[in-house]
Amino acid sequence: MGTVDSAPTGAPRVRGIAARAGGWSARHRWAAVTVWVLFVVLAMGLGSAAGRVDVKESDQMSGEVGRAVQIIEDAGLKDPAGETVLIQSEGKGAVDADSRKFRSAVDDVIEAVQATGEVAAVTSPYTTRTISADKHSALVQFEMRGDPETASERVEPVLKAVAKVDGAHEGLRIEEIGGASMGKTFDDAFGSDFQRAEFSAVPVALGILLIAFGALVAALLPVALALTAIMATMGLMGVVSHFQPMSDTANSVMLLVGLAVGVDYCLFYLRREREERAKGRDARTALMIAAATSGRAIVVSGVTVCVAMAGMLFTGIAEFEAMGLASLMVVAVAMVGSVTVLPALLSLLGERVEKGRVPFLARLKRSQRGGTDNESRVWRAVLTVVLRRPWTALVVAAGALAAISLPALGMHTQNLTLDQEFGDSLPIVRTYDRLNEAFPGGADPARVVVRADDIGAAPVRQALAEFRRQAVASGASKGPVDIVTHDAENIAVIDVPLVGGSDQDRAVKSLDLLRDTVRPATLGKVTGVEAPITGQVAGSKDFNAQIVGSVVPVFAFVVVFAFLLMLLCFRSLTVAVTSIVLNLLSVGAAYGILTAIFQHGWGASLVGAEGVGAIISWLPLFLFVILFGLSMDYHVFVVSRIREARLQGRTTRDAIAHGVVTTAGVVTSAAVIMVAVFAIFGTLSMQSMKQMGVGLAAAVLIDATIIRGVLLPAAMALLGERNWYFPKWLRWLPDMTHDESYDEIPKAPEPVRGGGEPERVGV
């Protein structure tokens, strides 16, 4: 069995990267601060000059959907922003589409939308046969003029014109729906939601830090470091986007991750420096010890989080790749800032870091701590019980997490439909449901993009006509099937309303019928014809398939590399294995909570998630990568402190007690900040954002309490000296454990023991 090598006492040995960086920054503090400021300004300037290249629609999609978009883009065609006006008779004695009243309403709608000057290609339902089987519903269809990307900004006059016609025709419901009108409605209703959450995250973090430190200057430092890291990364994203396109989603995820890790890393460093000064160390020694211990933990944690984020690059999905690269960059920048500019700032501030003290908070903090070493009374009490009966604690905690994880076994993922994402609080969502009921699949038709060497050739025209006929005859669609031909580009676009409509399972069966039966029997028989099928249903199906296909490589990459990093940085096979197992437990519990709330509806009313019934397809993989990375923050910090105490001569059990209770305060503060920030996103109206916020908040809370406060110490107490097992056949691996400070510490208070005689293990 491997053992922990003995270590000399006395002044701290400053040998590792973090320790050397902290030492240099403390000696050249103005140079370090200047370099950091110049780096942030230069990164922002370069990003502004380069501009940001965003992910194209064709890059976001995979499979047939991506190919269809690519054909349209290569041909230089722009898919216009299509709008539809649903005219529907209602009430007792409802008139049908053949009545004069109904025809008058149709004519008024056509005249009103044309008068705005914002529309083109207006079609009458009597021409296109878009009249429902019961003749109580009809569709007037048209396109928005100009760039489809900005159509939502120009659709308001059209919406007002339709609303005016609606008010003039009693007994008829006249409503508009389409890409532009939905975009405007959702921007008006929810557009500020996400922005508000982003802006409120900073004051929330600052308030919690003020409570944690009891001093304004100390609370401002972590926020300042996180914000400068985010600003620098935003600039770097502009430069990098010319090689890997970015997106608004990647930017928002980067902000969340940057705020979380930036605050965490600074918190770890600052807390250790203050702790050493409270022991009576001089300012320089306290800073060097913080650099050698917390600094090392930050580097190990940062590299591990970067590896986890890099897992997104293996999905093959451009949006995920953008999120992964943006998150990786902000973690790397925050890590570098924490071990360079932060020691310089602490050296410059000295005692002034305690400026702006809040007397009430300072007294409250003192009342919550007992003993020395900034120990937490609450966690010391919990740990006393855990170490007295580690088997009981392990079984109860692990059993509870396993039970919480169980619902995840039946997790159902899909791209959420409009009513699942937004509920029925908006009138346009009810319009969407009514349109789908009257014209199944009409709100989200499948779209066949046909490319041929000569789109006007007789065999191609015949195949198009046969496809239209068989699409209805096969039962995949009830029609009408619309074909638009672009002769100059040799492309035809076929819109096929799918039977099933908003019922995803039925719609997917209709899509499969088109892809596997109708297409091969018609368009597939013509040489030189390519006909990928896209649309909302196809996009959801193909995206889910790609997500499922990327689970194994992403999972394997993240787990294997995290294991190797833990093995190298702690030089213990046991620590590496337990790290992976504990992190997987927290991820599993988060999955279980998500499934229970959003799929099964247990407690859904508490978070405003009634009737969702599914987990959005991208979330499980996203959560796995993010949570696995963020969980390592706490794990590395706590285990580093335990190992440090063990190297200083404490028994393993005493080292566990010392490591957990002295890090409990900083881990709790960091976790509270993360939970509060993520919980903000759990209050948003969009169910996808709500699911992300709830999942992240629940996982971090579980990780910082049950995992680090109960399971980790219980498992390590049971393993004893086997925690440090490092087999001989692995000793050829590089030793990355040099950064610890082995200084002689004052006599510690009576340590927590688990009962019986103390361990006597030679070091």
mmCIF file with all atom_site columns, N, CA and C in Angstrom, residues 302-325:
data_model
loop_
_atom_site.group_PDB
_atom_site.id
_atom_site.type_symbol
_atom_site.label_atom_id
_atom_site.label_alt_id
_atom_site.label_comp_id
_atom_site.label_asym_id
_atom_site.label_entity_id
_atom_site.label_seq_id
_atom_site.pdbx_PDB_ins_code
_atom_site.Cartn_x
_atom_site.Cartn_y
_atom_site.Cartn_z
_atom_site.occupancy
_atom_site.B_iso_or_equiv
_atom_site.pdbx_formal_charge
_atom_site.auth_seq_id
_atom_site.auth_comp_id
_atom_site.auth_asym_id
_atom_site.auth_atom_id
_atom_site.pdbx_PDB_model_num
ATOM 1  N N  . GLY A 1 302 ? -9.330  24.316 -11.600 1.00 0.00 ? 302 GLY A N  1
ATOM 2  C CA . GLY A 1 302 ? -9.519  24.993 -12.877 1.00 0.00 ? 302 GLY A CA 1
ATOM 3  C C  . GLY A 1 302 ? -9.222  24.093 -14.060 1.00 0.00 ? 302 GLY A C  1
ATOM 4  N N  . VAL A 1 303 ? -8.125  23.348 -13.986 1.00 0.00 ? 303 VAL A N  1
ATOM 5  C CA . VAL A 1 303 ? -7.773  22.437 -15.079 1.00 0.00 ? 303 VAL A CA 1
ATOM 6  C C  . VAL A 1 303 ? -8.843  21.356 -15.218 1.00 0.00 ? 303 VAL A C  1
ATOM 7  N N  . THR A 1 304 ? -9.343  20.856 -14.086 1.00 0.00 ? 304 THR A N  1
ATOM 8  C CA . THR A 1 304 ? -10.379 19.813 -14.128 1.00 0.00 ? 304 THR A CA 1
ATOM 9  C C  . THR A 1 304 ? -11.671 20.340 -14.739 1.00 0.00 ? 304 THR A C  1
ATOM 10 N N  . VAL A 1 305 ? -12.061 21.561 -14.350 1.00 0.00 ? 305 VAL A N  1
ATOM 11 C CA . VAL A 1 305 ? -13.275 22.159 -14.918 1.00 0.00 ? 305 VAL A CA 1
ATOM 12 C C  . VAL A 1 305 ? -13.100 22.385 -16.422 1.00 0.00 ? 305 VAL A C  1
ATOM 13 N N  . CYS A 1 306 ? -11.907 22.841 -16.828 1.00 0.00 ? 306 CYS A N  1
ATOM 14 C CA . CYS A 1 306 ? -11.637 23.045 -18.264 1.00 0.00 ? 306 CYS A CA 1
ATOM 15 C C  . CYS A 1 306 ? -11.776 21.735 -19.036 1.00 0.00 ? 306 CYS A C  1
ATOM 16 N N  . VAL A 1 307 ? -11.271 20.656 -18.456 1.00 0.00 ? 307 VAL A N  1
ATOM 17 C CA . VAL A 1 307 ? -11.379 19.344 -19.102 1.00 0.00 ? 307 VAL A CA 1
ATOM 18 C C  . VAL A 1 307 ? -12.856 18.953 -19.244 1.00 0.00 ? 307 VAL A C  1
ATOM 19 N N  . ALA A 1 308 ? -13.635 19.189 -18.184 1.00 0.00 ? 308 ALA A N  1
ATOM 20 C CA . ALA A 1 308 ? -15.059 18.847 -18.238 1.00 0.00 ? 308 ALA A CA 1
ATOM 21 C C  . ALA A 1 308 ? -15.764 19.654 -19.329 1.00 0.00 ? 308 ALA A C  1
ATOM 22 N N  . MET A 1 309 ? -15.479 20.957 -19.384 1.00 0.00 ? 309 MET A N  1
ATOM 23 C CA . MET A 1 309 ? -16.109 21.806 -20.400 1.00 0.00 ? 309 MET A CA 1
ATOM 24 C C  . MET A 1 309 ? -15.693 21.380 -21.809 1.00 0.00 ? 309 MET A C  1
ATOM 25 N N  . ALA A 1 310 ? -14.457 20.913 -21.944 1.00 0.00 ? 310 ALA A N  1
ATOM 26 C CA . ALA A 1 310 ? -13.980 20.465 -23.257 1.00 0.00 ? 310 ALA A CA 1
ATOM 27 C C  . ALA A 1 310 ? -14.773 19.264 -23.757 1.00 0.00 ? 310 ALA A C  1
ATOM 28 N N  . GLY A 1 311 ? -15.448 18.568 -22.850 1.00 0.00 ? 311 GLY A N  1
ATOM 29 C CA . GLY A 1 311 ? -16.278 17.444 -23.255 1.00 0.00 ? 311 GLY A CA 1
ATOM 30 C C  . GLY A 1 311 ? -17.357 17.846 -24.249 1.00 0.00 ? 311 GLY A C  1
ATOM 31 N N  . MET A 1 312 ? -17.832 19.105 -24.180 1.00 0.00 ? 312 MET A N  1
ATOM 32 C CA . MET A 1 312 ? -18.870 19.568 -25.105 1.00 0.00 ? 312 MET A CA 1
ATOM 33 C C  . MET A 1 312 ? -18.367 19.601 -26.546 1.00 0.00 ? 312 MET A C  1
ATOM 34 N N  . LEU A 1 313 ? -17.064 19.673 -26.725 1.00 0.00 ? 313 LEU A N  1
ATOM 35 C CA . LEU A 1 313 ? -16.512 19.726 -28.083 1.00 0.00 ? 313 LEU A CA 1
ATOM 36 C C  . LEU A 1 313 ? -16.689 18.401 -28.812 1.00 0.00 ? 313 LEU A C  1
ATOM 37 N N  . PHE A 1 314 ? -17.045 17.342 -28.080 1.00 0.00 ? 314 PHE A N  1
ATOM 38 C CA . PHE A 1 314 ? -17.193 16.018 -28.688 1.00 0.00 ? 314 PHE A CA 1
ATOM 39 C C  . PHE A 1 314 ? -18.636 15.721 -29.108 1.00 0.00 ? 314 PHE A C  1
ATOM 40 N N  . THR A 1 315 ? -19.530 16.710 -28.930 1.00 0.00 ? 315 THR A N  1
ATOM 41 C CA . THR A 1 315 ? -20.931 16.474 -29.284 1.00 0.00 ? 315 THR A CA 1
ATOM 42 C C  . THR A 1 315 ? -21.163 16.580 -30.788 1.00 0.00 ? 315 THR A C  1
ATOM 43 N N  . GLY A 1 316 ? -20.321 17.356 -31.474 1.00 0.00 ? 316 GLY A N  1
ATOM 44 C CA . GLY A 1 316 ? -20.541 17.580 -32.901 1.00 0.00 ? 316 GLY A CA 1
ATOM 45 C C  . GLY A 1 316 ? -21.660 18.564 -33.172 1.00 0.00 ? 316 GLY A C  1
ATOM 46 N N  . ILE A 1 317 ? -22.191 19.202 -32.120 1.00 0.00 ? 317 ILE A N  1
ATOM 47 C CA . ILE A 1 317 ? -23.259 20.189 -32.254 1.00 0.00 ? 317 ILE A CA 1
ATOM 48 C C  . ILE A 1 317 ? -22.649 21.570 -32.045 1.00 0.00 ? 317 ILE A C  1
ATOM 49 N N  . ALA A 1 318 ? -22.779 22.438 -33.038 1.00 0.00 ? 318 ALA A N  1
ATOM 50 C CA . ALA A 1 318 ? -22.078 23.722 -33.015 1.00 0.00 ? 318 ALA A CA 1
ATOM 51 C C  . ALA A 1 318 ? -22.422 24.553 -31.785 1.00 0.00 ? 318 ALA A C  1
ATOM 52 N N  . GLU A 1 319 ? -23.678 24.544 -31.369 1.00 0.00 ? 319 GLU A N  1
ATOM 53 C CA . GLU A 1 319 ? -24.081 25.327 -30.195 1.00 0.00 ? 319 GLU A CA 1
ATOM 54 C C  . GLU A 1 319 ? -23.387 24.815 -28.941 1.00 0.00 ? 319 GLU A C  1
ATOM 55 N N  . PHE A 1 320 ? -23.298 23.508 -28.791 1.00 0.00 ? 320 PHE A N  1
ATOM 56 C CA . PHE A 1 320 ? -22.617 22.918 -27.642 1.00 0.00 ? 320 PHE A CA 1
ATOM 57 C C  . PHE A 1 320 ? -21.122 23.209 -27.701 1.00 0.00 ? 320 PHE A C  1
ATOM 58 N N  . GLU A 1 321 ? -20.550 23.113 -28.887 1.00 0.00 ? 321 GLU A N  1
ATOM 59 C CA . GLU A 1 321 ? -19.122 23.397 -29.030 1.00 0.00 ? 321 GLU A CA 1
ATOM 60 C C  . GLU A 1 321 ? -18.821 24.841 -28.644 1.00 0.00 ? 321 GLU A C  1
ATOM 61 N N  . ALA A 1 322 ? -19.707 25.760 -29.032 1.00 0.00 ? 322 ALA A N  1
ATOM 62 C CA . ALA A 1 322 ? -19.532 27.167 -28.665 1.00 0.00 ? 322 ALA A CA 1
ATOM 63 C C  . ALA A 1 322 ? -19.628 27.345 -27.154 1.00 0.00 ? 322 ALA A C  1
ATOM 64 N N  . MET A 1 323 ? -20.621 26.701 -26.523 1.00 0.00 ? 323 MET A N  1
ATOM 65 C CA . MET A 1 323 ? -20.776 26.804 -25.068 1.00 0.00 ? 323 MET A CA 1
ATOM 66 C C  . MET A 1 323 ? -19.570 26.223 -24.345 1.00 0.00 ? 323 MET A C  1
ATOM 67 N N  . GLY A 1 324 ? -19.096 25.070 -24.813 1.00 0.00 ? 324 GLY A N  1
ATOM 68 C CA . GLY A 1 324 ? -17.957 24.424 -24.174 1.00 0.00 ? 324 GLY A CA 1
ATOM 69 C C  . GLY A 1 324 ? -16.703 25.256 -24.263 1.00 0.00 ? 324 GLY A C  1
ATOM 70 N N  . LEU A 1 325 ? -16.426 25.807 -25.444 1.00 0.00 ? 325 LEU A N  1
ATOM 71 C CA . LEU A 1 325 ? -15.210 26.596 -25.629 1.00 0.00 ? 325 LEU A CA 1
ATOM 72 C C  . LEU A 1 325 ? -15.278 27.904 -24.853 1.00 0.00 ? 325 LEU A C  1
#
